Amino acid sequence: MSMGTETVVARLKASGLLQTKGLIGGKWTDAYDGRTIEVNNPASGDVIASVACMGEKETKDAISSAYDAFGHWSKLTAADRSSHLRKWYNLLIQHKEELGQLITLEQGKPLKEAIGEVGYGASFIEFFAEEAKRVYGDIIPSTLPDRRLFVLKQPVGVVGAITPWNFPLAMITRKVGPALACGCTVVIKPSEFTPLTAIAAAELALQSGIPPGVLNVVMGDAPSIGNSLLESPLVRKITFTGSTVVGKKLMAGAADSVKKVSLELGGNAPCIVFDDADLEVALKGSLATKFRNSGQTCVCANRILVQEGIYEKFTSAFSNAVQNLKVGNGFNEGVVQGPLINESAVKKVESFVQDAILKGAKVLVGGKRHSLGFTFYEPTIIGDVKNEMLIARQEVFGPVAPIIRFKTEEEAIQIANDTNAGLAAYIFTNSIKRSWRVSEALEYGIVGVNEGLVSTEVAPFGGYKQSGLGREGSKYGLDEYLEYAYLIFVYTEARIHLVWRKIELFENLSDLVWMLFDNLSGGLMEVVEDVEGLGSVDTLEVVTEGWGCVGLVEMDPKEVWVLVFPMVDWHGLTCVVPYEIVEVVHSKDEKGRINSIVIRCYHVVDWIVNWVLMSDYFEGSTTRSERD
Ligand SMILES: NC(=O)c1ccc[n+]([C@@H]2O[C@H](COP(=O)([O-])OP(=O)(O)OC[C@H]3O[C@@H](n4cnc5c(N)ncnc54)[C@H](O)[C@@H]3O)[C@@H](O)[C@H]2O)c1
Ligand SMILES: O=CCCC(=O)O
């Protein structure tokens, strides 16, 4: 291990945030067969750590733990879940430096950018801690007068979350934040290249008091973990960020048990610079979108389309800027371009560049491996690229900017949309009309107008076409973890057959309660108010099997009348059972007989209903025993 890596590793170990085990049911766990997998520093090739290499058995246990934890976690109040998430967020921010170092160590991005990722990643936890309290349902205006229609949002259940290496923290929190906020529990499978950040984030989740089993981490054998998640009937949702190839496999695998699926897949972002663009703004935006994370983001510009009138000026200024990008180990001061993740990533970049050159493109800057060796590649610009070349058809996922020349707006739109991907697109123009026109014509889920950095926790992130399904972040991000239950309640006084029963005035409350228990076939009796000394109106709620007692009304100092009603059975649903009496008021006629009673109570769904009972009801009333 080189000195640099060794020192950082020692510091991180001392902080307790560099761990190597998976997390199952709140317990740090080795692979059951003891297997491990090495995690490398891409800047030096050093082995940072050996982590548990897990598979089917560990994943099944993690799923069971998540399933067991779901019962409790989903029933916490939104405020409680929110408070757990907020504590986790605070810890992530408190450990921003260490987490940033871990990211640079295992993923390679410059430390400043890595610490930026921690802030970005943590923002999803903060945002969804707040959103947890806003998972509102709906009341739908009914087509019939006697019914009420509701939409109840419920957590989908256990979630399998599979994430990539390019944002080792943010791609996890963008899934886990909304999942936990909604009441789901999660099994996370981080990339085998960057598990350390995921483990550290899970450690902080445990420290924040998130209960065991709510968040589990398994890593190692990707297909085996993936298949276990797909095959388990306990897993109700798969959320994946990664390549389109793997995304398609997971989508197909989820079909068998019809799991809910959301996919954040690869992009092929066009960055269109029009003649009327502000050159400085276009340069800044194009640099930011192309070279962020050394070109290894799904929203990185993959093709830079430049209109012919500004082509020379733009390419020359862009080339100057790119030549000055400092490449190196992410821990070194001033470095803005780190290494690529591994050797095969460099080989892919090389082959794409080679293909473009063979087909007539020209290297304007860079174009080869960097003299630093390992997986460093020179920041590169290639001119005269055509949209048919490999580099314009597929994600290069490296620091290479292919430039395509175009003449008209229509041509730019046609080239931009000529791809299976549809994640992010960028346009640079000073024309408001063109901004709207082109933004709306682009078949992309995200469009940056005069802006190269588009990601934020408050806006929906996701793609059209083969770039994925669903959205992450923002209020829309919650939908991916919710089921919508439609409930219909019929509310009708005609269905309620009221029965009044005269009973003796009891000496004390317990006698009364026992009498009710005996006579009303048993069940739970809940004293809503203290009935000691029975006033003119007292309220008692007794829920019995088939019968309910909602009120006691004193008619005479020697008599107590109990209002009993059968629970209404409607299409197999027991409903119209009031559960909390607010007020019972009665009036008497001139002979002192009760002629009306109004019972105000909370209905099962929290409306207050007024039941007005007129004297007619009492005339023909029967007792429970008579009915039986
Ligand atoms: N749209 C987005 O939000 C977004 C964000 C980040 C990255 N990405 C995309 O991710 C890709 C780069 O990430 P990557 O190389 O880690 O992607 P990848 O598809 O190779 O791997 C992603 C994850 O899937 C796992 N995996 C691989 N094969 C699997 C299988 N058979 N079953 C289950 N899991 C499996 C990997 O171990 C990893 O955890 C790029 O295409 C990039 O565009 C997309
Ligand atoms: O790589 C894709 C995610 C990048 C982002 O969230 O901005």
XYZ file of C-alpha atoms and ligand atoms in Angstrom:
679
model
C 0.000 0.000 0.000
C 1.428 3.417 -0.905
C 2.070 5.889 1.906
C -0.840 8.137 0.936
C -3.375 5.334 0.934
C -1.941 3.815 4.103
C -2.317 7.031 6.087
C -5.875 7.676 4.975
C -6.854 4.051 5.635
C -5.363 4.195 9.144
C -7.225 7.440 9.878
C -10.513 6.024 8.621
C -10.066 2.796 10.573
C -9.478 4.826 13.729
C -12.711 6.742 13.090
C -14.634 3.430 13.019
C -15.971 4.189 9.562
C -13.834 1.785 7.575
C -15.504 -1.560 8.105
C -15.616 -4.690 6.042
C -18.698 -6.673 7.044
C -22.204 -6.717 5.713
C -25.138 -5.667 7.857
C -27.938 -8.176 8.427
C -30.665 -7.545 10.983
C -28.533 -4.960 12.780
C -25.529 -7.317 13.098
C -22.224 -6.879 11.302
C -21.757 -10.152 9.465
C -18.971 -11.877 7.530
C -19.753 -13.978 4.475
C -21.027 -17.334 5.838
C -18.293 -19.181 3.957
C -15.653 -16.626 4.974
C -15.044 -15.415 1.418
C -13.823 -11.876 0.897
C -13.379 -9.543 -2.035
C -10.713 -6.874 -2.413
C -11.513 -3.194 -2.743
C -8.898 -1.210 -4.678
C -7.872 2.403 -4.802
C -8.236 3.190 -8.517
C -5.583 5.916 -8.287
C -2.845 3.557 -7.144
C -4.098 0.018 -7.501
C -3.587 -0.455 -3.750
C -5.857 -2.851 -1.909
C -7.733 -0.735 0.622
C -9.585 -3.554 2.352
C -11.063 -7.005 1.898
C -14.792 -7.043 2.478
C -17.261 -9.876 2.947
C -18.169 -11.512 -0.344
C -21.776 -12.509 0.199
C -24.300 -14.401 -1.891
C -27.639 -16.140 -1.765
C -27.742 -17.269 1.882
C -26.781 -13.907 3.345
C -29.210 -12.142 1.025
C -32.064 -14.412 2.082
C -31.334 -13.633 5.730
C -31.117 -9.929 5.000
C -34.499 -10.121 3.262
C -36.024 -11.939 6.257
C -34.640 -9.300 8.607
C -36.037 -6.530 6.456
C -39.376 -8.311 6.326
C -39.507 -8.735 10.101
C -38.546 -5.101 10.647
C -41.196 -3.892 8.212
C -44.023 -4.641 10.653
C -42.664 -2.249 13.227
C -41.064 0.380 10.999
C -44.081 0.828 8.749
C -46.307 1.369 11.767
C -44.205 4.102 13.327
C -45.692 7.512 12.919
C -44.369 9.537 10.025
C -42.935 11.939 12.586
C -40.949 9.126 14.220
C -39.540 7.919 10.923
C -38.735 11.482 10.026
C -36.853 11.996 13.248
C -34.744 8.853 12.644
C -33.884 10.063 9.157
C -33.023 13.517 10.445
C -30.618 11.995 12.997
C -29.007 9.954 10.223
C -28.664 13.075 8.096
C -26.984 14.915 10.992
C -24.462 12.096 11.390
C -23.713 11.985 7.662
C -22.980 15.710 7.719
C -20.985 15.403 10.940
C -18.797 12.792 9.196
C -18.629 14.571 5.851
C -14.815 14.575 5.797
C -14.362 10.872 6.571
C -17.079 9.828 4.133
C -15.532 12.059 1.472
C -12.153 10.429 2.072
C -13.694 6.982 1.751
C -15.272 7.969 -1.559
C -11.996 9.333 -2.927
C -10.179 6.258 -1.700
C -12.408 3.648 -3.323
C -13.927 5.588 -6.227
C -11.174 8.052 -7.109
C -12.990 11.376 -7.495
C -11.162 14.443 -6.152
C -11.685 14.979 -2.432
C -13.556 18.258 -2.868
C -15.949 16.601 -5.288
C -16.258 13.607 -2.955
C -17.167 15.834 -0.015
C -19.628 17.515 -2.367
C -21.151 14.100 -3.000
C -21.589 13.587 0.740
C -23.538 16.847 0.968
C -25.576 15.869 -2.082
C -26.143 12.318 -0.797
C -27.118 13.505 2.678
C -29.537 16.032 1.181
C -31.779 13.138 0.084
C -32.007 11.925 3.662
C -32.845 15.405 4.920
C -35.348 16.038 2.128
C -37.161 12.744 2.656
C -37.108 13.165 6.433
C -39.269 16.190 5.719
C -41.342 14.532 2.999
C -42.112 11.580 5.318
C -44.621 13.865 7.007
C -46.329 14.720 3.754
C -47.365 11.337 2.382
C -50.933 12.493 1.965
C -53.778 10.403 0.654
C -56.786 11.683 -1.266
C -60.526 11.990 -0.887
C -62.264 11.534 -4.210
C -65.649 13.167 -4.848
C -68.074 10.283 -5.032
C -70.393 9.547 -7.928
C -73.084 8.426 -5.456
C -74.304 10.364 -2.437
C -74.044 7.660 0.200
C -70.412 6.740 -0.151
C -67.002 8.193 0.382
C -63.932 7.242 -1.670
C -60.426 7.434 -0.341
C -56.906 6.785 -1.545
C -54.642 5.524 1.182
C -50.902 5.459 0.471
C -49.113 2.504 1.987
C -45.470 1.421 1.941
C -44.758 -1.145 -0.730
C -42.793 -3.455 1.626
C -39.269 -4.812 1.464
C -37.116 -3.073 -1.153
C -34.025 -4.453 -2.887
C -31.736 -1.522 -3.811
C -28.864 -2.200 -6.218
C -26.443 0.671 -6.780
C -23.405 1.569 -8.925
C -19.882 2.684 -8.068
C -19.832 6.191 -9.567
C -21.720 7.813 -6.658
C -21.082 5.378 -3.818
C -23.187 7.351 -1.334
C -25.692 9.472 -3.255
C -27.094 6.627 -5.362
C -27.887 4.791 -2.114
C -29.408 7.683 -0.177
C -31.537 8.718 -3.162
C -33.260 5.318 -2.819
C -33.097 4.623 0.898
C -34.281 8.113 1.934
C -37.703 7.861 0.271
C -38.033 4.121 0.975
C -37.574 4.587 4.724
C -39.680 7.744 4.746
C -42.621 5.779 3.299
C -42.228 2.954 5.826
C -40.397 0.422 3.634
C -37.357 -1.531 4.775
C -34.363 -2.094 2.536
C -31.690 -4.569 1.487
C -28.911 -2.582 -0.190
C -26.452 -4.124 -2.612
C -23.700 -1.617 -3.314
C -21.237 -2.020 -6.137
C -18.442 -4.495 -5.416
C -16.036 -1.678 -6.391
C -17.266 0.757 -3.742
C -18.819 -1.066 -0.784
C -16.897 0.830 1.902
C -18.922 4.034 1.675
C -22.158 2.033 1.811
C -21.002 0.197 4.924
C -19.970 3.462 6.594
C -23.348 5.030 5.783
C -25.076 1.966 7.264
C -22.948 2.241 10.423
C -24.130 5.849 10.816
C -27.719 4.732 10.235
C -27.361 2.267 13.110
C -25.814 4.976 15.294
C -28.767 7.217 14.497
C -31.115 4.661 16.054
C -32.699 3.317 12.877
C -33.870 -0.080 14.166
C -32.087 -3.326 13.251
C -33.333 -4.886 10.031
C -34.717 -1.648 8.586
C -31.548 -1.180 6.558
C -29.375 -4.139 5.561
C -26.258 -4.276 3.389
C -25.062 -7.309 1.434
C -22.278 -7.175 -1.122
C -20.183 -9.544 -3.181
C -21.529 -11.908 -5.803
C -23.780 -9.565 -7.819
C -25.794 -12.107 -9.873
C -26.368 -14.316 -6.860
C -27.511 -11.414 -4.654
C -29.564 -10.005 -7.519
C -31.310 -13.317 -8.183
C -32.092 -13.823 -4.511
C -33.717 -10.408 -4.384
C -35.642 -11.084 -7.588
C -36.810 -14.540 -6.555
C -37.933 -13.723 -3.035
C -41.682 -13.224 -2.695
C -40.948 -11.079 0.354
C -39.246 -8.436 -1.773
C -41.911 -6.214 -3.312
C -39.771 -3.684 -5.086
C -36.472 -3.542 -6.941
C -34.805 -0.195 -7.368
C -31.697 -0.176 -9.514
C -29.159 2.361 -10.690
C -26.559 1.188 -13.150
C -26.066 0.135 -16.717
C -28.948 -0.378 -19.119
C -27.779 -3.940 -19.799
C -28.081 -4.991 -16.159
C -31.255 -2.926 -15.711
C -32.973 -4.877 -18.471
C -31.968 -8.193 -16.868
C -33.380 -7.094 -13.531
C -36.592 -5.882 -15.120
C -37.042 -9.234 -16.825
C -36.221 -11.064 -13.591
C -38.745 -9.024 -11.627
C -41.514 -9.963 -14.047
C -41.937 -13.446 -12.645
C -43.165 -12.207 -9.282
C -44.451 -8.910 -10.724
C -42.407 -6.676 -8.461
C -42.559 -2.937 -8.649
C -39.420 -1.789 -10.480
C -37.658 1.520 -10.864
C -34.574 1.915 -13.009
C -32.000 4.703 -13.322
C -29.931 3.618 -16.302
C -27.394 4.915 -18.728
C -27.642 8.163 -20.646
C -26.266 9.622 -23.874
C -26.618 13.290 -23.082
C -26.467 15.831 -25.887
C -25.095 19.237 -24.956
C -26.225 21.685 -27.648
C -24.403 24.987 -28.056
C -26.290 27.363 -30.379
C -24.758 30.305 -32.244
C -26.671 32.686 -30.002
C -25.253 31.220 -26.776
C -23.225 33.244 -24.303
C -19.803 31.695 -24.920
C -18.642 31.945 -21.293
C -21.826 30.356 -19.985
C -21.656 27.597 -22.606
C -18.015 26.851 -21.793
C -18.580 26.721 -18.046
C -21.688 24.554 -18.421
C -20.125 22.156 -20.958
C -16.995 21.703 -18.860
C -19.059 21.011 -15.763
C -21.366 18.505 -17.390
C -18.656 16.706 -19.356
C -15.831 16.456 -16.838
C -17.703 15.988 -13.565
C -16.353 12.811 -11.933
C -13.950 12.445 -14.910
C -16.889 11.914 -17.222
C -18.268 9.064 -15.141
C -21.796 10.230 -14.480
C -24.958 9.151 -16.195
C -25.825 12.801 -16.877
C -22.394 13.736 -18.254
C -22.564 15.262 -21.733
C -21.776 12.386 -24.069
C -22.037 14.439 -27.262
C -21.354 18.146 -27.621
C -23.321 19.540 -30.551
C -22.009 22.925 -31.681
C -23.674 25.135 -34.290
C -21.426 26.042 -37.208
C -21.363 29.805 -36.506
C -19.773 29.338 -33.061
C -17.943 26.037 -33.753
C -14.393 27.399 -34.139
C -14.634 29.870 -31.262
C -16.178 27.328 -28.924
C -13.808 24.447 -29.748
C -10.766 26.614 -29.376
C -11.839 28.059 -25.976
C -13.049 24.628 -24.824
C -9.705 23.073 -25.803
C -7.810 25.684 -23.762
C -9.942 25.029 -20.736
C -9.670 21.238 -21.015
C -5.877 21.362 -21.401
C -5.719 23.076 -18.020
C -7.687 20.470 -16.095
C -5.347 19.050 -13.471
C -5.306 15.240 -13.424
C -4.102 13.160 -10.483
C -4.787 11.368 -7.235
C -7.977 12.814 -5.772
C -6.243 13.537 -2.480
C -3.752 15.923 -4.136
C -4.381 19.649 -3.916
C -5.811 21.237 -7.063
C -6.663 17.955 -8.806
C -10.002 18.131 -10.637
C -9.761 14.930 -12.692
C -9.247 11.635 -10.879
C -8.641 8.174 -12.342
C -11.233 6.002 -14.076
C -12.711 3.258 -11.954
C -10.683 0.375 -13.428
C -8.694 -0.966 -16.340
C -11.722 -2.113 -18.294
C -13.187 1.406 -18.134
C -9.952 2.747 -19.684
C -10.020 0.078 -22.375
C -13.598 1.015 -23.260
C -12.640 4.703 -23.610
C -9.624 3.767 -25.739
C -11.714 1.628 -28.056
C -14.345 4.355 -28.552
C -11.667 6.965 -29.315
C -9.961 4.577 -31.716
C -13.236 3.874 -33.515
C -13.901 7.625 -33.923
C -10.407 8.286 -35.295
C -10.716 5.408 -37.765
C -14.013 6.886 -38.969
C -12.562 10.362 -39.581
C -12.788 12.225 -36.266
C -9.825 14.360 -35.109
C -8.273 14.458 -31.657
C -8.067 18.115 -30.604
C -6.829 17.561 -27.034
C -5.563 14.450 -25.202
C -6.638 11.184 -26.751
C -4.547 8.682 -24.783
C -3.733 7.251 -21.361
C -2.241 9.771 -18.960
C 1.440 9.604 -18.103
C 0.436 9.014 -14.443
C -0.333 5.427 -15.454
C -2.872 3.167 -13.687
C -6.333 4.161 -14.808
C -5.669 7.810 -15.560
C -6.798 9.044 -18.970
C -6.087 12.429 -20.493
C -9.008 14.878 -20.650
C -9.803 14.647 -24.340
C -11.660 16.524 -27.061
C -12.443 14.960 -30.406
C -13.678 17.126 -33.283
C -15.611 16.258 -36.453
C -17.501 13.475 -34.759
C -20.530 12.036 -36.536
C -23.578 10.754 -34.701
C -23.078 7.287 -36.259
C -19.758 6.744 -34.485
C -19.631 4.426 -31.472
C -18.617 7.314 -29.227
C -21.864 9.103 -30.059
C -24.054 6.002 -29.862
C -22.991 4.717 -26.441
C -21.941 6.200 -23.103
C -18.172 6.714 -23.142
C -18.168 7.149 -19.343
C -14.787 8.834 -19.360
C -13.159 12.264 -19.848
C -13.708 12.418 -23.593
C -15.765 15.177 -25.253
C -16.848 14.316 -28.814
C -17.874 17.435 -30.776
C -20.497 17.244 -33.515
C -21.043 20.206 -35.861
C -24.609 21.121 -36.893
C -26.310 23.772 -39.038
C -29.917 24.230 -37.921
C -32.006 23.901 -34.794
C -34.056 21.117 -36.427
C -30.894 19.190 -37.226
C -29.650 19.560 -33.645
C -32.940 18.242 -32.253
C -32.913 15.352 -34.704
C -29.334 14.360 -33.754
C -30.014 14.811 -30.042
C -33.067 12.552 -30.113
C -31.461 9.928 -32.336
C -30.605 7.574 -29.471
C -32.255 4.950 -27.271
C -31.319 6.916 -24.185
C -33.206 9.900 -22.795
C -31.800 10.888 -19.435
C -30.311 14.410 -19.511
C -29.800 17.019 -22.215
C -28.335 20.518 -22.124
C -28.852 23.534 -24.321
C -27.000 26.827 -24.404
C -28.800 29.742 -26.040
C -29.768 33.310 -25.254
C -33.114 33.021 -26.990
C -36.074 32.479 -24.701
C -38.242 31.222 -27.557
C -35.613 28.712 -28.582
C -35.128 27.593 -24.981
C -38.784 26.595 -24.762
C -39.002 25.200 -28.269
C -35.953 22.980 -27.981
C -36.543 21.924 -24.364
C -39.981 20.673 -25.306
C -38.750 18.911 -28.439
C -36.016 17.005 -26.603
C -37.011 13.501 -25.548
C -35.217 13.693 -22.224
C -36.239 13.480 -18.575
C -33.933 16.324 -17.542
C -33.071 19.417 -19.572
C -30.534 21.989 -18.434
C -30.935 25.356 -20.157
C -27.714 27.376 -19.809
C -26.764 25.084 -16.905
C -24.491 22.055 -16.798
C -25.146 20.960 -13.221
C -28.748 19.879 -12.935
C -28.885 17.473 -10.014
C -30.663 18.412 -6.810
C -32.663 16.527 -4.238
C -35.726 18.719 -4.809
C -36.195 17.923 -8.523
C -37.209 14.643 -10.176
C -34.282 12.707 -11.613
C -34.915 10.065 -14.247
C -35.010 9.296 -17.920
C -37.162 8.654 -20.950
C -36.791 5.645 -23.253
C -34.118 3.123 -22.214
C -32.682 5.468 -19.590
C -35.094 4.091 -17.079
C -38.389 3.969 -15.293
C -39.559 6.144 -12.441
C -38.067 9.173 -10.758
C -35.764 9.698 -7.813
C -35.558 12.733 -5.553
C -38.305 15.329 -5.125
C -41.879 14.642 -4.059
C -42.211 12.279 -7.036
C -39.481 10.058 -5.592
C -41.902 8.875 -2.902
C -44.267 7.323 -5.438
C -41.782 4.579 -6.212
C -42.132 3.201 -2.667
C -45.884 3.463 -2.241
C -48.908 1.386 -3.069
C -52.178 3.226 -3.493
C -55.104 1.545 -1.783
C -58.533 2.699 -2.887
C -61.090 2.466 -0.110
C -64.810 2.874 -0.476
C -67.066 3.452 2.512
C -70.802 3.421 2.367
C -72.391 5.736 4.847
C -76.097 5.328 5.333
C -78.336 5.821 8.333
C -80.854 3.395 6.883
C -78.488 0.522 7.430
C -78.138 1.158 11.120
C -80.714 -0.711 13.112
C -80.772 0.803 16.523
C -81.780 -1.119 19.524
C -82.428 0.452 22.883
C -82.082 -1.591 25.916
C -83.209 -0.659 29.363
C -80.861 -1.725 32.104
C -80.678 -1.207 35.801
C -78.726 1.650 37.204
C -75.625 0.033 38.462
C -73.855 0.718 41.638
C -70.535 1.139 40.062
C -68.768 1.179 36.797
C -67.403 -2.330 36.872
C -70.859 -3.871 37.356
C -72.050 -1.915 34.407
C -69.166 -2.970 32.289
C -69.626 -6.612 33.173
C -73.281 -6.440 32.402
C -72.483 -5.082 28.981
C -69.935 -7.752 28.488
C -72.442 -10.442 29.341
C -75.256 -9.042 27.336
C -73.493 -7.898 24.285
C -71.659 -11.118 23.596
C -68.288 -10.005 24.839
C -65.555 -7.874 23.461
C -63.478 -4.891 24.233
C -64.906 -2.225 26.439
C -63.209 1.052 26.404
C -64.216 3.778 28.779
C -64.210 6.964 26.844
C -65.100 9.109 29.800
C -65.297 8.514 33.454
C -68.847 7.284 33.974
C -68.601 7.445 37.706
C -71.944 8.808 38.917
C -73.493 8.668 35.456
C -74.504 12.156 34.460
C -77.428 12.891 32.247
C -75.379 11.826 29.295
C -72.453 9.509 29.522
C -70.439 7.919 26.836
C -69.020 4.494 26.748
C -67.720 2.729 23.724
C -68.059 -0.978 23.686
C -67.011 -2.780 20.604
C -68.318 -6.286 20.524
C -68.424 -8.905 17.960
C -71.405 -8.021 15.884
C -72.731 -5.419 18.285
C -71.583 -2.073 19.475
C -72.729 0.096 22.261
C -72.169 3.740 21.660
C -73.820 5.527 24.459
C -75.516 5.451 27.784
C -78.344 7.824 28.251
C -79.944 8.403 31.535
C -83.704 8.751 31.106
C -84.726 8.565 34.661
C -82.700 8.516 37.866
C -83.419 4.806 38.141
C -82.859 3.768 34.564
C -80.040 3.763 32.162
C -80.649 3.220 28.497
C -78.019 1.720 26.381
C -77.908 2.428 22.690
C -76.843 -0.671 20.857
C -76.391 -1.109 17.152
C -75.230 -3.953 15.049
C -72.055 -3.482 13.090
C -72.997 -3.124 9.516
C -71.843 -5.680 7.095
C -71.430 -4.241 3.636
C -69.967 -6.397 0.923
C -68.061 -8.351 3.527
C -66.642 -5.220 5.155
C -67.571 -4.407 8.665
C -68.044 -0.710 8.681
C -69.951 2.259 9.938
C -68.707 1.581 13.404
C -68.183 4.814 15.246
C -65.148 4.680 17.427
C -65.165 7.768 19.512
C -68.175 9.572 20.855
C -67.829 13.291 20.898
C -71.187 14.172 22.331
C -74.567 12.612 23.013
C -77.456 15.021 23.424
C -81.084 14.155 23.855
C -84.268 16.105 24.220
C -87.560 15.121 25.863
C -91.143 15.758 24.979
C -93.643 17.368 27.337
C -94.302 13.971 28.990
C -90.638 13.585 29.754
C -90.003 10.913 27.108
C -86.922 11.106 24.993
C -87.900 12.162 21.519
C -84.567 12.718 19.921
C -80.969 11.899 20.481
C -78.035 13.246 18.607
C -74.851 11.268 18.814
C -71.791 13.000 17.457
C -68.943 10.643 16.979
C -65.824 10.148 14.965
C -66.427 7.722 12.218
C -63.843 5.078 11.425
C -62.312 7.425 8.929
C -62.226 10.460 11.126
C -65.149 12.427 9.901
C -67.499 13.583 12.547
C -70.951 12.264 11.793
C -74.162 13.247 13.450
C -76.645 10.508 13.928
C -80.029 11.959 14.623
C -82.337 9.419 16.099
C -85.981 10.300 16.182
C -88.538 8.926 18.569
C -89.946 6.565 15.954
C -86.908 4.461 16.367
C -87.522 3.953 20.035
C -91.122 2.882 19.726
C -90.371 -0.413 18.122
C -87.096 -1.044 19.816
C -86.195 -4.412 21.105
C -83.582 -5.687 23.411
C -80.715 -7.776 22.304
C -82.130 -10.821 24.077
C -85.463 -10.395 22.361
C -83.752 -10.262 19.013
C -81.737 -13.310 19.744
N -29.569 7.015 -14.386
C -28.890 7.179 -13.266
O -29.334 7.822 -12.320
C -27.517 6.582 -13.117
C -26.742 6.962 -12.039
C -25.477 6.416 -11.891
C -25.014 5.504 -12.822
N -25.796 5.168 -13.843
C -25.290 4.233 -14.846
O -24.574 3.202 -14.215
C -23.573 2.709 -15.082
C -22.270 2.641 -14.340
O -22.428 1.925 -13.181
P -21.957 0.402 -13.044
O -20.818 0.123 -13.947
O -21.792 0.134 -11.592
O -23.228 -0.352 -13.598
P -23.516 -1.904 -13.560
O -24.833 -2.089 -14.196
O -22.400 -2.711 -14.052
O -23.624 -2.210 -12.008
C -24.568 -1.567 -11.188
C -24.871 -2.469 -10.000
O -25.497 -3.650 -10.491
C -24.830 -4.777 -9.956
N -25.001 -5.906 -10.865
C -24.294 -6.217 -11.952
N -24.780 -7.351 -12.508
C -25.836 -7.726 -11.751
C -26.763 -8.804 -11.788
N -26.721 -9.735 -12.738
N -27.705 -8.858 -10.846
C -27.767 -7.939 -9.889
N -26.928 -6.911 -9.776
C -25.978 -6.807 -10.710
C -23.412 -4.324 -9.780
O -22.736 -5.159 -8.877
C -23.652 -2.927 -9.243
O -23.951 -2.973 -7.885
C -23.533 3.663 -16.231
O -24.217 3.099 -17.308
C -24.283 4.875 -15.706
O -24.866 5.659 -16.704
C -27.040 5.664 -14.025
O -24.450 9.214 -12.345
C -25.544 9.620 -12.173
C -26.034 10.396 -11.009
C -25.462 11.727 -11.024
C -26.292 12.725 -10.297
O -27.119 12.382 -9.465
O -26.102 13.894 -10.593
